[in-house]
mmCIF file of C-alpha atoms in Angstrom:
data_model
loop_
_atom_site.group_PDB
_atom_site.id
_atom_site.type_symbol
_atom_site.label_atom_id
_atom_site.label_comp_id
_atom_site.label_asym_id
_atom_site.label_seq_id
_atom_site.Cartn_x
_atom_site.Cartn_y
_atom_site.Cartn_z
ATOM 1 C CA MET T 1 128.683 142.878 -37.337
ATOM 2 C CA THR T 2 130.797 143.937 -40.299
ATOM 3 C CA PRO T 3 134.012 142.515 -40.132
ATOM 4 C CA ALA T 4 136.802 145.163 -39.389
ATOM 5 C CA LEU T 5 139.373 146.882 -41.844
ATOM 6 C CA ASP T 6 143.069 146.262 -41.797
ATOM 7 C CA ASP T 7 145.731 148.510 -42.232
ATOM 8 C CA ILE T 8 145.729 148.294 -46.070
ATOM 9 C CA ASP T 9 141.958 148.433 -45.998
ATOM 10 C CA ARG T 10 142.345 151.750 -44.180
ATOM 11 C CA ALA T 11 145.233 152.538 -46.629
ATOM 12 C CA ILE T 12 143.260 152.319 -49.427
ATOM 13 C CA LEU T 13 140.161 154.447 -48.249
ATOM 14 C CA ASN T 14 142.366 157.241 -46.853
ATOM 15 C CA ARG T 15 144.274 157.234 -49.755
ATOM 16 C CA TYR T 16 141.778 157.052 -52.646
ATOM 17 C CA GLN T 17 138.744 159.171 -51.606
ATOM 18 C CA GLY T 18 139.872 161.005 -54.718
ATOM 19 C CA GLY T 19 142.525 161.129 -56.860
ATOM 20 C CA PHE T 20 142.108 157.616 -58.152
ATOM 21 C CA PRO T 21 144.445 157.622 -61.768
ATOM 22 C CA ILE T 22 142.671 157.904 -65.044
ATOM 23 C CA CYS T 23 145.193 155.548 -67.450
ATOM 24 C CA GLU T 24 144.520 151.954 -68.764
ATOM 25 C CA ARG T 25 145.481 150.228 -66.108
ATOM 26 C CA PRO T 26 144.713 152.466 -63.160
ATOM 27 C CA TYR T 27 144.363 149.712 -60.132
ATOM 28 C CA GLN T 28 147.994 148.878 -60.956
ATOM 29 C CA ALA T 29 149.236 152.376 -60.532
ATOM 30 C CA ALA T 30 147.025 152.657 -57.904
ATOM 31 C CA ALA T 31 148.261 149.754 -56.198
ATOM 32 C CA GLU T 32 151.924 150.568 -57.186
ATOM 33 C CA GLN T 33 151.599 153.699 -54.327
ATOM 34 C CA LEU T 34 150.244 151.133 -51.795
ATOM 35 C CA GLY T 35 152.844 148.676 -51.862
ATOM 36 C CA ILE T 36 150.346 146.034 -53.086
ATOM 37 C CA THR T 37 149.244 144.181 -56.412
ATOM 38 C CA GLU T 38 147.093 145.020 -58.923
ATOM 39 C CA GLN T 39 144.966 142.072 -58.304
ATOM 40 C CA GLU T 40 145.141 142.129 -54.749
ATOM 41 C CA LEU T 41 143.939 145.800 -54.458
ATOM 42 C CA ILE T 42 141.246 144.875 -56.724
ATOM 43 C CA GLN T 43 140.037 142.263 -54.740
ATOM 44 C CA ARG T 44 139.685 144.451 -51.433
ATOM 45 C CA LEU T 45 138.113 146.815 -53.421
ATOM 46 C CA GLU T 46 135.305 143.739 -54.245
ATOM 47 C CA ARG T 47 135.300 142.452 -50.436
ATOM 48 C CA MET T 48 134.514 146.260 -49.118
ATOM 49 C CA LEU T 49 131.939 146.701 -51.619
ATOM 50 C CA ALA T 50 130.063 143.499 -50.642
ATOM 51 C CA GLN T 51 130.786 144.264 -46.807
ATOM 52 C CA LYS T 52 129.183 147.697 -47.715
ATOM 53 C CA GLN T 53 132.076 149.498 -45.968
ATOM 54 C CA LEU T 54 132.014 151.262 -49.140
ATOM 55 C CA SER T 55 129.323 152.629 -50.859
ATOM 56 C CA ARG T 56 130.739 152.995 -54.307
ATOM 57 C CA PHE T 57 133.944 153.162 -56.045
ATOM 58 C CA GLY T 58 134.257 155.385 -59.163
ATOM 59 C CA PRO T 59 133.051 159.009 -59.871
ATOM 60 C CA MET T 60 131.290 161.277 -57.826
ATOM 61 C CA TYR T 61 129.422 163.335 -59.706
ATOM 62 C CA HIS T 62 127.976 166.748 -59.056
ATOM 63 C CA ALA T 63 124.319 166.553 -59.663
ATOM 64 C CA GLU T 64 123.368 170.239 -60.252
ATOM 65 C CA ARG T 65 126.076 170.556 -63.236
ATOM 66 C CA LEU T 66 124.424 167.700 -64.679
ATOM 67 C CA GLY T 67 121.542 170.238 -65.616
ATOM 68 C CA GLY T 68 118.916 169.045 -63.403
ATOM 69 C CA GLY T 69 117.035 170.333 -60.234
ATOM 70 C CA LEU T 70 117.934 169.271 -56.544
ATOM 71 C CA SER T 71 116.885 170.539 -53.256
ATOM 72 C CA LEU T 72 116.119 169.668 -49.642
ATOM 73 C CA CYS T 73 112.667 169.873 -48.146
ATOM 74 C CA ALA T 74 111.100 169.755 -44.846
ATOM 75 C CA MET T 75 107.706 169.251 -43.487
ATOM 76 C CA ARG T 76 105.993 169.309 -40.337
ATOM 77 C CA ILE T 77 103.243 166.337 -40.064
ATOM 78 C CA PRO T 78 101.350 165.852 -37.166
ATOM 79 C CA GLU T 79 102.010 162.488 -35.826
ATOM 80 C CA ASP T 80 98.380 160.865 -36.815
ATOM 81 C CA ARG T 81 99.372 161.518 -40.238
ATOM 82 C CA TYR T 82 102.455 161.011 -40.588
ATOM 83 C CA GLU T 83 101.897 157.273 -42.400
ATOM 84 C CA GLN T 84 99.513 158.721 -44.700
ATOM 85 C CA VAL T 85 101.653 161.771 -45.772
ATOM 86 C CA THR T 86 105.026 159.504 -46.209
ATOM 87 C CA GLU T 87 103.128 157.520 -48.699
ATOM 88 C CA GLN T 88 102.038 160.196 -50.467
ATOM 89 C CA VAL T 89 105.298 162.252 -50.619
ATOM 90 C CA ASN T 90 107.377 158.772 -51.554
ATOM 91 C CA SER T 91 104.899 158.142 -54.241
ATOM 92 C CA PHE T 92 106.362 161.080 -56.201
ATOM 93 C CA PRO T 93 109.106 159.568 -58.295
ATOM 94 C CA GLU T 94 111.056 162.774 -57.636
ATOM 95 C CA VAL T 95 111.372 162.237 -54.051
ATOM 96 C CA ALA T 96 114.886 160.782 -54.043
ATOM 97 C CA HIS T 97 115.607 160.152 -50.693
ATOM 98 C CA ASN T 98 113.055 160.484 -47.367
ATOM 99 C CA TYR T 99 114.169 160.727 -43.724
ATOM 100 C CA ALA T 100 112.251 160.886 -40.291
ATOM 101 C CA ARG T 101 114.217 162.845 -38.059
ATOM 102 C CA ASP T 102 113.572 163.822 -34.251
ATOM 103 C CA HIS T 103 112.250 167.348 -34.618
ATOM 104 C CA ALA T 104 109.099 169.580 -35.482
ATOM 105 C CA PHE T 105 110.196 169.541 -38.963
ATOM 106 C CA ASN T 106 109.892 165.646 -38.717
ATOM 107 C CA MET T 107 110.205 164.991 -42.712
ATOM 108 C CA TRP T 108 113.198 165.654 -44.727
ATOM 109 C CA PHE T 109 113.577 164.413 -48.079
ATOM 110 C CA VAL T 110 115.500 165.214 -50.961
ATOM 111 C CA LEU T 111 113.855 166.513 -54.875
ATOM 112 C CA ALA T 112 115.372 165.328 -57.900
ATOM 113 C CA THR T 113 113.938 166.708 -60.901
ATOM 114 C CA GLU T 114 114.869 166.617 -64.738
ATOM 115 C CA THR T 115 115.008 170.521 -64.904
ATOM 116 C CA PRO T 116 115.639 173.127 -62.115
ATOM 117 C CA GLU T 117 112.087 174.601 -63.072
ATOM 118 C CA ARG T 118 110.407 171.434 -62.296
ATOM 119 C CA ILE T 119 111.342 171.479 -58.287
ATOM 120 C CA ASP T 120 108.548 174.388 -57.677
ATOM 121 C CA ALA T 121 106.041 172.302 -59.990
ATOM 122 C CA VAL T 122 106.563 169.399 -57.642
ATOM 123 C CA LEU T 123 106.552 170.989 -54.180
ATOM 124 C CA LYS T 124 102.941 172.564 -55.173
ATOM 125 C CA GLU T 125 101.669 169.096 -55.832
ATOM 126 C CA ILE T 126 102.938 167.885 -52.666
ATOM 127 C CA GLU T 127 101.470 170.515 -50.604
ATOM 128 C CA GLN T 128 98.106 170.001 -52.834
ATOM 129 C CA ARG T 129 98.070 166.347 -52.162
ATOM 130 C CA THR T 130 98.593 166.300 -48.441
ATOM 131 C CA GLY T 131 97.566 169.708 -47.393
ATOM 132 C CA PHE T 132 100.640 170.972 -45.499
ATOM 133 C CA ARG T 133 103.095 173.111 -46.359
ATOM 134 C CA VAL T 134 106.554 172.342 -47.824
ATOM 135 C CA TYR T 135 109.523 174.402 -46.796
ATOM 136 C CA ASN T 136 111.974 174.501 -49.818
ATOM 137 C CA MET T 137 115.700 174.545 -49.018
ATOM 138 C CA PRO T 138 117.373 174.857 -51.710
ATOM 139 C CA LYS T 139 121.610 174.549 -51.591
ATOM 140 C CA LEU T 140 122.586 178.948 -51.788
ATOM 141 C CA GLN T 141 126.240 178.102 -51.178
ATOM 142 C CA GLU T 142 128.384 175.024 -50.776
ATOM 143 C CA PHE T 143 131.642 175.542 -48.580
ATOM 144 C CA PHE T 144 134.596 173.679 -48.511
ATOM 145 C CA ILE T 145 134.172 169.876 -47.999
ATOM 146 C CA GLY T 146 136.580 167.918 -46.520
ATOM 147 C CA LEU T 147 137.654 165.181 -49.214
ATOM 148 C CA LYS T 148 139.309 162.998 -46.352
ATOM 149 C CA PHE T 149 137.147 160.720 -44.093
ATOM 150 C CA GLU T 150 139.550 159.169 -42.032
ATOM 151 C CA VAL T 151 138.943 155.702 -41.060
ATOM 152 C CA MET U 1 118.748 177.118 -57.629
ATOM 153 C CA THR U 2 121.546 179.053 -58.052
ATOM 154 C CA GLU U 3 124.062 176.300 -59.032
ATOM 155 C CA ALA U 4 121.802 175.168 -61.438
ATOM 156 C CA LEU U 5 124.487 175.439 -64.829
ATOM 157 C CA SER U 6 123.625 172.981 -67.238
ATOM 158 C CA THR U 7 126.769 172.038 -68.751
ATOM 159 C CA THR U 8 127.235 171.048 -72.168
ATOM 160 C CA LEU U 9 126.985 167.332 -72.006
ATOM 161 C CA ASP U 10 126.738 165.235 -75.246
ATOM 162 C CA GLU U 11 125.245 161.868 -75.685
ATOM 163 C CA LEU U 12 128.055 160.024 -75.302
ATOM 164 C CA ASP U 13 128.925 162.088 -71.750
ATOM 165 C CA ARG U 14 125.789 160.669 -70.982
ATOM 166 C CA ARG U 15 126.267 157.425 -71.775
ATOM 167 C CA ILE U 16 129.563 157.319 -70.009
ATOM 168 C CA ILE U 17 127.863 158.851 -66.611
ATOM 169 C CA LEU U 18 125.186 156.229 -66.771
ATOM 170 C CA ALA U 19 127.624 153.655 -67.197
ATOM 171 C CA THR U 20 129.575 154.736 -64.276
ATOM 172 C CA GLN U 21 127.237 156.662 -62.115
ATOM 173 C CA SER U 22 127.171 153.264 -59.865
ATOM 174 C CA GLY U 23 130.745 152.475 -60.016
ATOM 175 C CA LEU U 24 133.992 151.933 -61.681
ATOM 176 C CA PRO U 25 134.022 148.167 -63.201
ATOM 177 C CA LEU U 26 136.441 146.103 -61.018
ATOM 178 C CA VAL U 27 138.822 144.642 -63.724
ATOM 179 C CA PRO U 28 142.238 145.628 -64.688
ATOM 180 C CA GLU U 29 141.069 148.115 -67.540
ATOM 181 C CA PRO U 30 138.077 149.593 -66.536
ATOM 182 C CA PHE U 31 138.100 152.553 -69.120
ATOM 183 C CA ALA U 32 138.281 149.759 -71.866
ATOM 184 C CA ALA U 33 135.366 147.989 -70.363
ATOM 185 C CA ILE U 34 133.319 151.007 -70.230
ATOM 186 C CA ALA U 35 134.301 151.800 -73.735
ATOM 187 C CA ALA U 36 132.811 148.654 -75.115
ATOM 188 C CA GLN U 37 129.923 149.507 -73.092
ATOM 189 C CA VAL U 38 129.200 152.687 -74.563
ATOM 190 C CA GLU U 39 130.637 152.250 -78.155
ATOM 191 C CA SER U 40 134.004 154.091 -77.961
ATOM 192 C CA SER U 41 137.375 153.724 -77.287
ATOM 193 C CA SER U 42 139.350 153.924 -73.982
ATOM 194 C CA GLY U 43 141.296 156.779 -74.576
ATOM 195 C CA GLU U 44 137.604 158.726 -75.895
ATOM 196 C CA VAL U 45 136.501 157.261 -72.165
ATOM 197 C CA MET U 46 139.225 158.670 -70.308
ATOM 198 C CA THR U 47 139.498 162.074 -72.035
ATOM 199 C CA ARG U 48 135.910 162.806 -71.584
ATOM 200 C CA LEU U 49 135.908 161.617 -67.867
ATOM 201 C CA GLN U 50 139.073 164.040 -67.369
ATOM 202 C CA ARG U 51 137.197 166.891 -69.202
ATOM 203 C CA MET U 52 134.228 166.176 -66.542
ATOM 204 C CA LEU U 53 136.751 166.109 -63.384
ATOM 205 C CA ALA U 54 137.911 169.519 -64.819
ATOM 206 C CA SER U 55 134.711 171.355 -65.055
ATOM 207 C CA GLY U 56 133.332 169.962 -62.206
ATOM 208 C CA VAL U 57 130.674 167.866 -63.340
ATOM 209 C CA ILE U 58 132.496 165.133 -61.489
ATOM 210 C CA ARG U 59 133.496 165.909 -57.824
ATOM 211 C CA ARG U 60 136.098 163.275 -57.545
ATOM 212 C CA ILE U 61 137.050 159.874 -58.367
ATOM 213 C CA GLY U 62 137.721 156.838 -55.646
ATOM 214 C CA ALA U 63 136.324 155.316 -52.549
ATOM 215 C CA VAL U 64 132.833 156.471 -51.183
ATOM 216 C CA PRO U 65 132.765 155.219 -47.445
ATOM 217 C CA ASN U 66 129.668 154.007 -45.995
ATOM 218 C CA HIS U 67 129.967 156.332 -42.812
ATOM 219 C CA TYR U 68 127.797 153.435 -40.750
ATOM 220 C CA THR U 69 129.406 150.179 -41.400
ATOM 221 C CA LEU U 70 132.678 151.633 -40.530
ATOM 222 C CA GLY U 71 131.364 152.579 -36.740
ATOM 223 C CA PHE U 72 130.032 156.124 -37.337
ATOM 224 C CA ARG U 73 126.819 155.237 -36.293
ATOM 225 C CA GLY U 74 126.026 158.784 -34.638
ATOM 226 C CA ASN U 75 125.374 161.488 -37.703
ATOM 227 C CA GLY U 76 123.595 164.466 -37.204
ATOM 228 C CA MET U 77 122.373 166.898 -39.218
ATOM 229 C CA THR U 78 123.293 170.186 -37.328
ATOM 230 C CA VAL U 79 121.613 173.435 -38.316
ATOM 231 C CA TRP U 80 123.148 177.229 -37.323
ATOM 232 C CA ASP U 81 121.851 180.516 -37.102
ATOM 233 C CA ILE U 82 124.350 182.763 -37.942
ATOM 234 C CA PRO U 83 124.656 186.415 -39.215
ATOM 235 C CA ASP U 84 124.099 186.502 -43.203
ATOM 236 C CA ASP U 85 127.283 188.123 -43.620
ATOM 237 C CA LYS U 86 129.360 185.995 -42.129
ATOM 238 C CA ILE U 87 128.013 182.786 -43.695
ATOM 239 C CA SER U 88 130.749 182.564 -45.870
ATOM 240 C CA HIS U 89 133.666 182.957 -43.457
ATOM 241 C CA TYR U 90 132.232 180.333 -41.065
ATOM 242 C CA GLY U 91 130.832 178.095 -43.658
ATOM 243 C CA ALA U 92 134.560 177.353 -45.108
ATOM 244 C CA LEU U 93 135.766 176.926 -41.649
ATOM 245 C CA ILE U 94 133.420 174.053 -40.481
ATOM 246 C CA GLY U 95 133.661 172.940 -43.925
ATOM 247 C CA GLN U 96 137.114 172.044 -43.553
ATOM 248 C CA LEU U 97 136.465 170.263 -40.307
ATOM 249 C CA ASP U 98 137.216 166.410 -40.840
ATOM 250 C CA PHE U 99 134.120 165.201 -39.466
ATOM 251 C CA VAL U 100 132.069 167.360 -41.335
ATOM 252 C CA SER U 101 131.104 165.636 -44.681
ATOM 253 C CA HIS U 102 129.264 168.842 -45.898
ATOM 254 C CA ALA U 103 128.157 172.071 -45.248
ATOM 255 C CA TYR U 104 125.793 173.996 -47.215
ATOM 256 C CA GLU U 105 123.752 177.775 -46.892
ATOM 257 C CA ARG U 106 120.059 177.409 -47.435
ATOM 258 C CA PRO U 107 117.449 180.055 -46.819
ATOM 259 C CA ARG U 108 115.598 180.584 -43.573
ATOM 260 C CA HIS U 109 111.621 180.503 -43.258
ATOM 261 C CA PRO U 110 111.228 182.820 -40.331
ATOM 262 C CA PRO U 111 109.891 182.802 -37.923
ATOM 263 C CA GLU U 112 109.281 178.709 -38.131
ATOM 264 C CA TRP U 113 113.158 178.204 -39.232
ATOM 265 C CA ASN U 114 115.509 180.332 -38.478
ATOM 266 C CA TYR U 115 118.789 178.406 -39.558
ATOM 267 C CA ASN U 116 120.656 179.365 -42.326
ATOM 268 C CA LEU U 117 123.920 176.945 -42.274
ATOM 269 C CA PHE U 118 123.619 173.137 -42.408
ATOM 270 C CA ALA U 119 126.464 170.415 -41.408
ATOM 271 C CA MET U 120 126.040 166.761 -41.250
ATOM 272 C CA VAL U 121 128.513 165.767 -38.568
ATOM 273 C CA HIS U 122 130.050 162.486 -38.123
ATOM 274 C CA GLY U 123 130.749 160.904 -34.844
ATOM 275 C CA ARG U 124 130.812 156.891 -33.404
ATOM 276 C CA ASP U 125 127.829 157.746 -31.321
ATOM 277 C CA ARG U 126 125.604 160.560 -30.351
ATOM 278 C CA ALA U 127 127.733 161.506 -27.650
ATOM 279 C CA GLU U 128 130.722 162.101 -30.219
ATOM 280 C CA VAL U 129 128.550 164.367 -32.235
ATOM 281 C CA GLU U 130 127.703 166.280 -29.235
ATOM 282 C CA GLN U 131 131.357 166.635 -28.424
ATOM 283 C CA LYS U 132 132.048 168.092 -31.874
ATOM 284 C CA VAL U 133 128.992 170.307 -31.861
ATOM 285 C CA THR U 134 130.610 171.876 -28.871
ATOM 286 C CA ARG U 135 133.547 172.173 -30.991
ATOM 287 C CA ILE U 136 131.795 174.134 -33.847
ATOM 288 C CA ALA U 137 129.868 176.421 -31.317
ATOM 289 C CA GLU U 138 133.073 177.631 -29.463
ATOM 290 C CA LEU U 139 134.772 178.253 -33.111
ATOM 291 C CA LEU U 140 131.573 180.429 -33.693
ATOM 292 C CA GLY U 141 131.381 182.082 -30.450
ATOM 293 C CA ASP U 142 129.012 184.865 -30.163
ATOM 294 C CA ASP U 143 128.469 184.535 -33.997
ATOM 295 C CA ASN U 144 126.239 181.298 -33.000
ATOM 296 C CA ARG U 145 122.799 182.460 -32.722
ATOM 297 C CA GLY U 146 120.992 179.055 -32.186
ATOM 298 C CA HIS U 147 121.707 175.363 -33.121
ATOM 299 C CA GLU U 148 120.113 172.303 -32.937
ATOM 300 C CA ILE U 149 120.992 168.623 -34.012
ATOM 301 C CA LEU U 150 118.518 166.536 -35.898
ATOM 302 C CA TYR U 151 118.693 163.014 -35.664
ATOM 303 C CA SER U 152 117.305 160.474 -38.393
ATOM 304 C CA SER U 153 115.198 158.339 -36.806
ATOM 305 C CA ARG U 154 113.968 156.135 -39.544
ATOM 306 C CA ILE U 155 114.532 155.541 -43.696
ATOM 307 C CA LEU U 156 111.329 156.131 -45.231
ATOM 308 C CA LYS U 157 112.498 155.856 -48.970
ATOM 309 C CA LYS U 158 116.067 155.915 -50.244
ATOM 310 C CA THR U 159 115.830 154.989 -53.884
ATOM 311 C CA GLY U 160 119.288 156.782 -54.595
ATOM 312 C CA LEU U 161 120.033 159.498 -56.867
ATOM 313 C CA ARG U 162 120.004 158.541 -60.594
ATOM 314 C CA LEU U 163 121.733 161.321 -62.076
ATOM 315 C CA VAL U 164 120.806 160.738 -65.905
ATOM 316 C CA SER U 165 117.921 158.706 -66.345
ATOM 317 C CA ASP U 166 117.924 155.768 -68.816
ATOM 318 C CA LYS U 167 114.807 157.091 -70.520
#
């Protein structure tokens, strides 16, 4: 069981999901805003990272703007073939995450490739190796994303 | 990929990305620490980060909360069939809801897959996710031609996304 956050932890998370300052002493600048010391802010971030309440603290990069390819793909795999196909799909280094979901479309994975053109080539290789169709569902439009996730 | 614009990033940008994609150093002068690692100055590192933030290469700098350990154990990928001519309007509305972490338009694959809007909905448990999905359905009214919630049952692979390889 993960220990609960206190009010200061919550204030840190709610205030700094974005907008962390870029200056020589950013933790000091942020800590002043929160009414704590630089050292306390650093220690709390270390603790929340160690306890996995934070996945990461730092810049969040926009994958597509870095020039690579990125797509969400789905497959419909019969139960008796599921383990085998999972191994086949996961063996591709371009498969970054893969999730089983409760649905007829029961396998969902993210493909990340060095170039946008590689997506289609990898999709075809996966189809050939597994014998099942891959449904390519690239992002067509991204909508305004709520910056704040209140904790 | 409609959004696959390759932004001009030089070798130093790439080294900075590589040095920071798993996080900022937790030391009083983090940009000086990165500068030492990439053999540059803290001023140059800060300038580059500001520029990447302005161009959208960096979405934001700060905390990335872990929904699951923070008690939001119900995480459902919700998918919706919305008239194509109204998707931008509804996508923007749904994207602003505080329990939606991301919302995207994706292609349909008829007849097997007729959904064109994806929204990740977070709640403390599945009941709370369903309650929130009802709120989205109310917001869409007659323009909701069908929806489903896909819960994940297992993580099959999670290597994380390394954006710049160390090749």
